[in-house]
Short mmCIF file of C-alpha atoms in Angstrom, two decimals:
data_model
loop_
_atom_site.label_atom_id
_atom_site.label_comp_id
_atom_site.label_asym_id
_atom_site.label_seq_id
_atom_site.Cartn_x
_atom_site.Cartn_y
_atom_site.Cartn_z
CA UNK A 1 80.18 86.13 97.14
CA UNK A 2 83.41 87.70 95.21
CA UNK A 3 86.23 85.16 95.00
CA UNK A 4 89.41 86.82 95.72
CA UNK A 5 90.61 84.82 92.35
CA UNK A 6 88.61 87.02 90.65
CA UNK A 7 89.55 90.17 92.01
CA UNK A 8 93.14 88.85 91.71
CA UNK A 9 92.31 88.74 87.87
CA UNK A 10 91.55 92.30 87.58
CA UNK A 11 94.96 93.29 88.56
CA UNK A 12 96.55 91.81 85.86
CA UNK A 13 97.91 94.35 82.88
CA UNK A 14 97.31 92.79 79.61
CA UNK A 15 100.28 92.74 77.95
CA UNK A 16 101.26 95.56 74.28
CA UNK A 17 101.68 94.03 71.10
CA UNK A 18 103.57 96.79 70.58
CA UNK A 19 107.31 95.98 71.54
CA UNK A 20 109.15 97.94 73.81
CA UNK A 21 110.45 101.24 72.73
CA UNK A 22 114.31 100.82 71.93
CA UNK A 23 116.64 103.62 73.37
CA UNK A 24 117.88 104.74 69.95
CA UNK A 25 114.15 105.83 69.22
CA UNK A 26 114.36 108.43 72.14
CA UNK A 27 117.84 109.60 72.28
CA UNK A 28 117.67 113.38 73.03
CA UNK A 29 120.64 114.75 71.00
CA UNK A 30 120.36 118.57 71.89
CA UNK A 31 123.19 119.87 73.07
CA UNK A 32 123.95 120.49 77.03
CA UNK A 33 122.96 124.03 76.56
CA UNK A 34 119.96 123.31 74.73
CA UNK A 35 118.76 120.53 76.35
CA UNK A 36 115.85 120.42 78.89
CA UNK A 37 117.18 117.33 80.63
CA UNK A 38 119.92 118.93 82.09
CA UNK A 39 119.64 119.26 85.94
CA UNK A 40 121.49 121.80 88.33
CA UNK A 41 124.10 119.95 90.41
CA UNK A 42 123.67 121.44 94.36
CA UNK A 43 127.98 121.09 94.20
CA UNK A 44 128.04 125.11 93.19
CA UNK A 45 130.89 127.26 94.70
CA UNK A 46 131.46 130.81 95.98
CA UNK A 47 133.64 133.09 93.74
CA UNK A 48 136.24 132.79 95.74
CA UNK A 49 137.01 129.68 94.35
CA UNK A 50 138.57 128.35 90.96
CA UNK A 51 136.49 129.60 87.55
CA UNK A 52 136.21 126.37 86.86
CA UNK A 53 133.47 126.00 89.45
CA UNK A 54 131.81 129.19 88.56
CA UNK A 55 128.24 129.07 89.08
CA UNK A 56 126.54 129.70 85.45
CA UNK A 57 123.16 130.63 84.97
CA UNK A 58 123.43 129.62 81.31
CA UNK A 59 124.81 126.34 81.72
CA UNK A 60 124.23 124.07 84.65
CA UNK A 61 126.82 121.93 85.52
CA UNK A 62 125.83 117.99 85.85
CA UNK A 63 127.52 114.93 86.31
CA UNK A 64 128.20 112.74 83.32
CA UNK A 65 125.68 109.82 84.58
CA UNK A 66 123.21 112.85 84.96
CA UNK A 67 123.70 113.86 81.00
CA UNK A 68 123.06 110.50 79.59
CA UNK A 69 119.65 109.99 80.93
CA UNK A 70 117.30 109.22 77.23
CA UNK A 71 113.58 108.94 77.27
CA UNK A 72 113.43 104.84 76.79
CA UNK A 73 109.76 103.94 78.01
CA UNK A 74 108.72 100.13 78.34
CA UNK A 75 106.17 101.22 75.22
CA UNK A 76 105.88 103.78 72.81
CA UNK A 77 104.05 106.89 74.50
CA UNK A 78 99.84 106.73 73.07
CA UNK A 79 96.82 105.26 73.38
CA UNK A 80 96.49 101.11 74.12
CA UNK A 81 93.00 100.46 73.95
CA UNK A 82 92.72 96.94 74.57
CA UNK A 83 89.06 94.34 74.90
CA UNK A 84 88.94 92.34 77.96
CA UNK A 85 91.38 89.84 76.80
CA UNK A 86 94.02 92.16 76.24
CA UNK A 87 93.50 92.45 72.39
CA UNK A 88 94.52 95.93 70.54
CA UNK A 89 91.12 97.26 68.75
CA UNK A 90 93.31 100.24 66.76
CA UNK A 91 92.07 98.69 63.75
CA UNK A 92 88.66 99.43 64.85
CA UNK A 93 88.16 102.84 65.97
CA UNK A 94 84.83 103.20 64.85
CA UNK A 95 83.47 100.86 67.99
CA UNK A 96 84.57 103.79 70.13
CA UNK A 97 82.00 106.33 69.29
CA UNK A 98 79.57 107.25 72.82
CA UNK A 99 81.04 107.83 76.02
CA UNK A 100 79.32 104.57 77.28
CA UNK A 101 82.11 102.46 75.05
CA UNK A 102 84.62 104.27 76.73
CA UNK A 103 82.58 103.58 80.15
CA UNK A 104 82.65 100.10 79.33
CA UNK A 105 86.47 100.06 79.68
CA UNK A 106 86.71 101.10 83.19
CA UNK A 107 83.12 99.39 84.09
CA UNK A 108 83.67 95.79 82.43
CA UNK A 109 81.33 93.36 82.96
CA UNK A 110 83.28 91.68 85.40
CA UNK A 111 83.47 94.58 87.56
CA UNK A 112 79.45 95.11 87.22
CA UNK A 113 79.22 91.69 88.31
CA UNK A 114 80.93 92.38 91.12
CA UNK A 115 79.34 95.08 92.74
CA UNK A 116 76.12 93.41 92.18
CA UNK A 117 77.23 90.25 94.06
CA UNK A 118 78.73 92.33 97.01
CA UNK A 119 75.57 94.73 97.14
CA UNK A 120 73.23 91.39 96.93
CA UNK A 121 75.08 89.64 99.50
CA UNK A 122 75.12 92.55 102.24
CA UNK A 123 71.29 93.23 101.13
CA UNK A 124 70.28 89.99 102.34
CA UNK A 125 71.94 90.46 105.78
CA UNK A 126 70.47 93.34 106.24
CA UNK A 127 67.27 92.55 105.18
CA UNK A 128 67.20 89.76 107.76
CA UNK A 129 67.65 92.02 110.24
CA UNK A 130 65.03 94.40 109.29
CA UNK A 131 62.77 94.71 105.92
CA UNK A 132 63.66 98.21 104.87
CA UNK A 133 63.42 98.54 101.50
CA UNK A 134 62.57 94.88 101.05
CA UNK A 135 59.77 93.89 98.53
CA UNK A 136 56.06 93.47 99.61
CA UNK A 137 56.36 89.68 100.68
CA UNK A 138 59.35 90.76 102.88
CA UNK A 139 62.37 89.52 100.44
CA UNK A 140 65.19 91.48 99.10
CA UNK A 141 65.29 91.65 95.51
CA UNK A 142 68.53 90.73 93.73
CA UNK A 143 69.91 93.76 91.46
CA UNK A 144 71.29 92.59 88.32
CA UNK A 145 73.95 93.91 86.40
CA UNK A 146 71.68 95.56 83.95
CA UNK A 147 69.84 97.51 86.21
CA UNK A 148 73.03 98.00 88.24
CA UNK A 149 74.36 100.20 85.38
CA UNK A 150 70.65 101.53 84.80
CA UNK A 151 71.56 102.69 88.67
CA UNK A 152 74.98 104.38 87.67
CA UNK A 153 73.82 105.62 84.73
CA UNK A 154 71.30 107.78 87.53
CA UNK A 155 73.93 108.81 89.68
CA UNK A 156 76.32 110.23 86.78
CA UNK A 157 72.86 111.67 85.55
CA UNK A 158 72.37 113.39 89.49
CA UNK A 159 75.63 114.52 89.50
CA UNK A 160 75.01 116.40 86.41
CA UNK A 161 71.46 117.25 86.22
CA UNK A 162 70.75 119.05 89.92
CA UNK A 163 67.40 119.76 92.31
CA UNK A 164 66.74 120.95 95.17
CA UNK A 165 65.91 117.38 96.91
CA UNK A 166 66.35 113.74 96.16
CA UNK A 167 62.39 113.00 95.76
CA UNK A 168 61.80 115.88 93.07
CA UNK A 169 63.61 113.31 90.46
CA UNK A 170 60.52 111.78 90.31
CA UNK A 171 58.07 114.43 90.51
CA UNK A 172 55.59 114.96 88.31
CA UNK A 173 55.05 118.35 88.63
CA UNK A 174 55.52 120.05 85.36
CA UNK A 175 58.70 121.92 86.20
CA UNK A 176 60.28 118.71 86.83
CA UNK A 177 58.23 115.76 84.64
CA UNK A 178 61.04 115.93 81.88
CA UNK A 179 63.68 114.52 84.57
CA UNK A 180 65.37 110.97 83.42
CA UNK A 181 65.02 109.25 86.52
CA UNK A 182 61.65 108.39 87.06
CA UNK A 183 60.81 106.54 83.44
CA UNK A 184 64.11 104.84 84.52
CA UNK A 185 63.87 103.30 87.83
CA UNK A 186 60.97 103.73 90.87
CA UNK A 187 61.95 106.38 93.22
CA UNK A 188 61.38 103.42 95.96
CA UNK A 189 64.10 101.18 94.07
CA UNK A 190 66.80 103.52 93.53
CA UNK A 191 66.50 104.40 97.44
CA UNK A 192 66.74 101.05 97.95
CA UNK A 193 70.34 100.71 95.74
CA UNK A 194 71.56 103.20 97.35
CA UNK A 195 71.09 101.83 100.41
CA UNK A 196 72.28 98.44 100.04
CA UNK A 197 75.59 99.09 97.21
CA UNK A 198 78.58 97.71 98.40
CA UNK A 199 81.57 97.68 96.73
CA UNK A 200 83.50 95.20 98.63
CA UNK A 201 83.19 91.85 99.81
CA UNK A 202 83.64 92.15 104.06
CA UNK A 203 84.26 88.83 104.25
CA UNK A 204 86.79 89.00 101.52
CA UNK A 205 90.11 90.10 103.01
CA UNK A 206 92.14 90.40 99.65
CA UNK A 207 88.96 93.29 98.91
CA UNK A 208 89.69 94.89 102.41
CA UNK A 209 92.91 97.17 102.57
CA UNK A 210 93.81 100.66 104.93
CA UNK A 211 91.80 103.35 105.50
CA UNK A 212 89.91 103.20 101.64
CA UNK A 213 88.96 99.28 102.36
CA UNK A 214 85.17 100.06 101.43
CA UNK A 215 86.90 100.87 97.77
CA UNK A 216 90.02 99.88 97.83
CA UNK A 217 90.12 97.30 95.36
CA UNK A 218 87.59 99.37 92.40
CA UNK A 219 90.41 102.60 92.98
CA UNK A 220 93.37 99.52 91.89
CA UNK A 221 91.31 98.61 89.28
CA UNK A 222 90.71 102.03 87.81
CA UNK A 223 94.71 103.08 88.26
CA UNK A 224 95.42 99.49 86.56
CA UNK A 225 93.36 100.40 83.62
CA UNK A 226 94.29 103.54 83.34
CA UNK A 227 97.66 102.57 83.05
CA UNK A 228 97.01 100.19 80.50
CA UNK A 229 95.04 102.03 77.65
CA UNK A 230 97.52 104.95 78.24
CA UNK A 231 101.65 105.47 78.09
CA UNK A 232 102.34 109.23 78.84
CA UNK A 233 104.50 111.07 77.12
CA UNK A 234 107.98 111.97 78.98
CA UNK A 235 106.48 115.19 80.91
CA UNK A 236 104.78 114.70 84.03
CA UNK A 237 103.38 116.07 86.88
CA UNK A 238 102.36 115.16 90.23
CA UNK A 239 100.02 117.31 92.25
CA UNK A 240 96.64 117.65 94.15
CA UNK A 241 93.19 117.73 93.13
CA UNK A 242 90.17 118.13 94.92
CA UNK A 243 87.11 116.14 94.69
CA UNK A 244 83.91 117.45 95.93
CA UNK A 245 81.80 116.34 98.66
CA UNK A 246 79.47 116.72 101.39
CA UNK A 247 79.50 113.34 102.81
CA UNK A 248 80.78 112.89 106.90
CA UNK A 249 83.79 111.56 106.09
CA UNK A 250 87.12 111.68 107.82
CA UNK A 251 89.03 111.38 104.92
CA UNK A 252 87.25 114.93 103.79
CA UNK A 253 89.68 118.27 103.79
CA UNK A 254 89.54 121.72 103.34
CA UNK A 255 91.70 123.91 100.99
CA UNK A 256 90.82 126.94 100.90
CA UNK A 257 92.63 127.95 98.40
CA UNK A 258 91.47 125.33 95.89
CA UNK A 259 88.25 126.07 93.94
CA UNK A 260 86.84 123.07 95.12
CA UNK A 261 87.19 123.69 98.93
CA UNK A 262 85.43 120.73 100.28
CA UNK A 263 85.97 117.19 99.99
CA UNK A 264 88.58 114.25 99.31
CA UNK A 265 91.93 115.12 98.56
CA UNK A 266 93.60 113.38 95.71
CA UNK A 267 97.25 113.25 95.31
CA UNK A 268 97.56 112.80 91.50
CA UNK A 269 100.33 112.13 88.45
CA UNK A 270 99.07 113.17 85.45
CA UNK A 271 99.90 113.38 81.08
CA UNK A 272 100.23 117.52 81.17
CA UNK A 273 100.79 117.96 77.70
CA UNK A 274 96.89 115.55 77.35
CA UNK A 275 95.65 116.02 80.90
CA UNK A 276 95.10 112.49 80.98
CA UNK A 277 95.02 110.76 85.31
CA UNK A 278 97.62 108.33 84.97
CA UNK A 279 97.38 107.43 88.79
CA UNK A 280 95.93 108.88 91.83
CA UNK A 281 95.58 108.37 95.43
CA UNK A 282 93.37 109.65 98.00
CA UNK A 283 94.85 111.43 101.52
CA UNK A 284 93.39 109.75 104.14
CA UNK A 285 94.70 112.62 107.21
CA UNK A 286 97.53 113.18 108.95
CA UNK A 287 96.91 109.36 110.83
CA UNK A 288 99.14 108.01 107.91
CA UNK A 289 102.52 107.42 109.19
CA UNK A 290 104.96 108.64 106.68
CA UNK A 291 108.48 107.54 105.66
CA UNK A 292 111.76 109.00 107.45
CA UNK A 293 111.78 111.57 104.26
CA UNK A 294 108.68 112.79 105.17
CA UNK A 295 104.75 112.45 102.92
CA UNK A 296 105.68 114.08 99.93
CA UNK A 297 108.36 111.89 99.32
CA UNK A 298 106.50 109.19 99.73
CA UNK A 299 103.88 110.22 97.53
CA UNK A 300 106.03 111.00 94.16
CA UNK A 301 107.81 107.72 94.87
CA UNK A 302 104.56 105.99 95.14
CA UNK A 303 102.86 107.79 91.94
CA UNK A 304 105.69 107.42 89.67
CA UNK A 305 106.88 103.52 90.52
CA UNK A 306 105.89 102.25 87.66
CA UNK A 307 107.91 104.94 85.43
CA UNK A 308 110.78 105.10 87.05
CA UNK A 309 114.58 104.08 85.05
CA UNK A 310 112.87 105.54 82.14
CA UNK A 311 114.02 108.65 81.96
CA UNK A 312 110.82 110.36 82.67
CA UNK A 313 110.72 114.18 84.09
CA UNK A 314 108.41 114.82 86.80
CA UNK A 315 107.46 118.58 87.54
CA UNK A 316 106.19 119.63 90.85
CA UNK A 317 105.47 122.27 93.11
CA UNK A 318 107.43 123.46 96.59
CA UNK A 319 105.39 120.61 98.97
CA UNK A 320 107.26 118.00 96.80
CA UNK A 321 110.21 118.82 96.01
CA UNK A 322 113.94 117.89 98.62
CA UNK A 323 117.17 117.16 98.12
CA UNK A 324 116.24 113.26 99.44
CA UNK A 325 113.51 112.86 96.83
CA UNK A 326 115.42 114.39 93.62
CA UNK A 327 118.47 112.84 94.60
CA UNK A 328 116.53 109.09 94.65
CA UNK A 329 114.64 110.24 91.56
CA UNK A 330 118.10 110.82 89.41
CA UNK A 331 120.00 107.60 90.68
CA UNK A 332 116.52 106.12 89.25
CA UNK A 333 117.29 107.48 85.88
CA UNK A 334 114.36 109.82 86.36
CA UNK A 335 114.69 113.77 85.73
CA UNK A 336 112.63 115.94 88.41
CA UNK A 337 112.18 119.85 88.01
CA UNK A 338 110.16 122.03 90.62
CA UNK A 339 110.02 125.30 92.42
CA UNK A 340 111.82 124.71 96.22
CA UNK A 341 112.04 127.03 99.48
CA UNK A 342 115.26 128.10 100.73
CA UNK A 343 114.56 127.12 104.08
CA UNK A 344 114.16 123.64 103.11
CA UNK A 345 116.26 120.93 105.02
CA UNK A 346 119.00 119.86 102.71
CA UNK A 347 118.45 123.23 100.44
CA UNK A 348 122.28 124.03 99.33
CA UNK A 349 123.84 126.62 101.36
CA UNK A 350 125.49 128.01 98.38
CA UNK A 351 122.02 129.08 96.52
CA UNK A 352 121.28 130.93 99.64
CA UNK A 353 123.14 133.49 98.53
CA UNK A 354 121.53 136.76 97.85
CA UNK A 355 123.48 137.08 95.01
CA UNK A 356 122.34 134.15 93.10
CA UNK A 357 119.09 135.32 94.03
CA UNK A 358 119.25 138.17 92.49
CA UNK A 359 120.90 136.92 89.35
CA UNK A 360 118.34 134.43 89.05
#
């Protein structure tokens, strides 16, 4: 059984060697005309008023506090690959060289571990109420973390590597004997992991949270690490992304204007300039209740906590972007840019003016 201690221990974000990044090392200097912080003030007048409130499509007019927002991070923006005691390996590059090493950093041994102890532990209740996929003398047979990533390695391998039906993996037919699968692991096994893997404890409640509770604690795990080999650079973005599936689901949408028109919905902030995931979530349906400003603002605010009073900018599309979320966004030192719709609630009835429309 998975303590919760040791789940708690997964959470924890090993700390930089690297000391935080001073403000002086990310002063933006550029002038208010040349500078991409600046951000457009909703306070714009008509013409009938003084031409010192002219609205000016070459220089936006901000507020003071607004102009002195710097790029200060906790850390310099780059790469933090760290060991499983929080130790910086830069000085050895060289260990990184397969994508398994990389695997290893997301899949740590501790994490292996644990999925074998939760699959193990709700294998043996089910086996005791019915021997499927027991052994021959009628007892389930403990995975162990070896062939627990021999059993990953599989599915990565079926995701990639596709036929018609499960089974033909381990044909041996010659137009599928060159498969990986079936020198790997007995077609009777692998059924039998895939049956019985189990990714939380049930009778852990610290492993057991909303909607994703199945998973819940393995997503934290993977945003916490993700955060920690990796500070972004000052551009992001928050948007969707579509992950495919055919499973019955509730959680699964449709988009049809997405490539990927099928399956879970993530919401997702993300390194542009590297394309690097720096966080994600996954839409669970419209049963969330959202805050009084509504999902979307609930979503930046909960993608971008961790970077906020940095002086980050956050780009966005026309779901995101209000007056409520870019106004919380500034007074958190944090620049926003996106495309809006006039009919918005809270859009500025001064830009719905044909003529700045047009001028624009």
């Amino acid at each position: 059984m998975a303590s919760s201690s040791r789940h708690g221990a997964l959470e924890k974000r090993p700390g930089s060697r690297d000391s935080a990044a001073s403000t002086a090392d990310f002063v933006d200097n550029t002038s208010s005309e040349e500078s991409e912080d600046n951000f457009g003030s909703s306070d714009f007048s008509s013409d009938s008023e003084s031409e010192s409130r002219t609205i000016s499509l070459e220089v936006q007019q901000v507020d003071q506090g607004q102009q002195l927002i710097v790029f200060a991070p906790h850390r310099a923006p780059g790469v933090y690959i760290t060991d499983y005691k929080g130790v910086a390996l830069r000085s050895r590059p060289r260990k990184f060289l397969t994508a398994l090493d990389f695997f290893a950093l997301f899949f740590t041994t501790q994490v292996i571990t644990m999925l074998c102890e939760n699959s193990n532990k709700y294998g043996w209740t089910k086996i005791l109420e019915k021997p499927t996929h027991a052994s021959p003398d009628g007892s389930w047979e403990e995975v162990t973390p070896d062939e627990m990533m021999k059993f990953i390695g599989l599915i990565i391998y079926m995701g990639i590597v596709k036929v018609p039906r499960l089974k033909l993996y381990w044909n041996v037919g010659e137009l599928y004997s060159g498969l990986l699968p079936r020198p790997i692991m007995p077609r009777r096994r692998f059924i039998a992991l895939l049956a019985m893997l189990h990714v939380a404890d049930l009778d852990d409640a610290s492993q057991l949270r909303g909607k994703l509770r199945f998973v819940w604690w393995l997503m934290e795990h993977v945003n916490q690490v993700s955060a920690n080999l990796f500070q972004p650079n000052r551009d992001l973005s928050v948007g969707e992304r579509m992950m495919k599936s055919k499973g019955r689901s509730g959680t699964r949408q449709y988009m049809k204007d997405k490539v990927t028109k099928w399956g879970y919905k993530l919401w997702v902030l993300a390194d542009p300039g590297t394309g690097y995931t720096v966080r994600f979530s996954v839409y669970t349906g419209k049963r969330d209740e959202p805050g009084p400003h509504g999902l979307a603002f609930d979503v930046v605010c909960q993608l971008c906590t961790e970077y906020l009073d940095q002086g980050y900018r956050i780009f966005m599309d026309n779901f995101y972007t209000s007056t409520h979320l870019f106004s919380h966004l500034i007074d958190r030192k944090t620049l926003a840019c996106g495309t809006t719709r006039k009919d918005w609630r809270g859009f500025p009835v001064e830009l719905k003016d044909s003529r700045w429309e047009k001028k624009a």
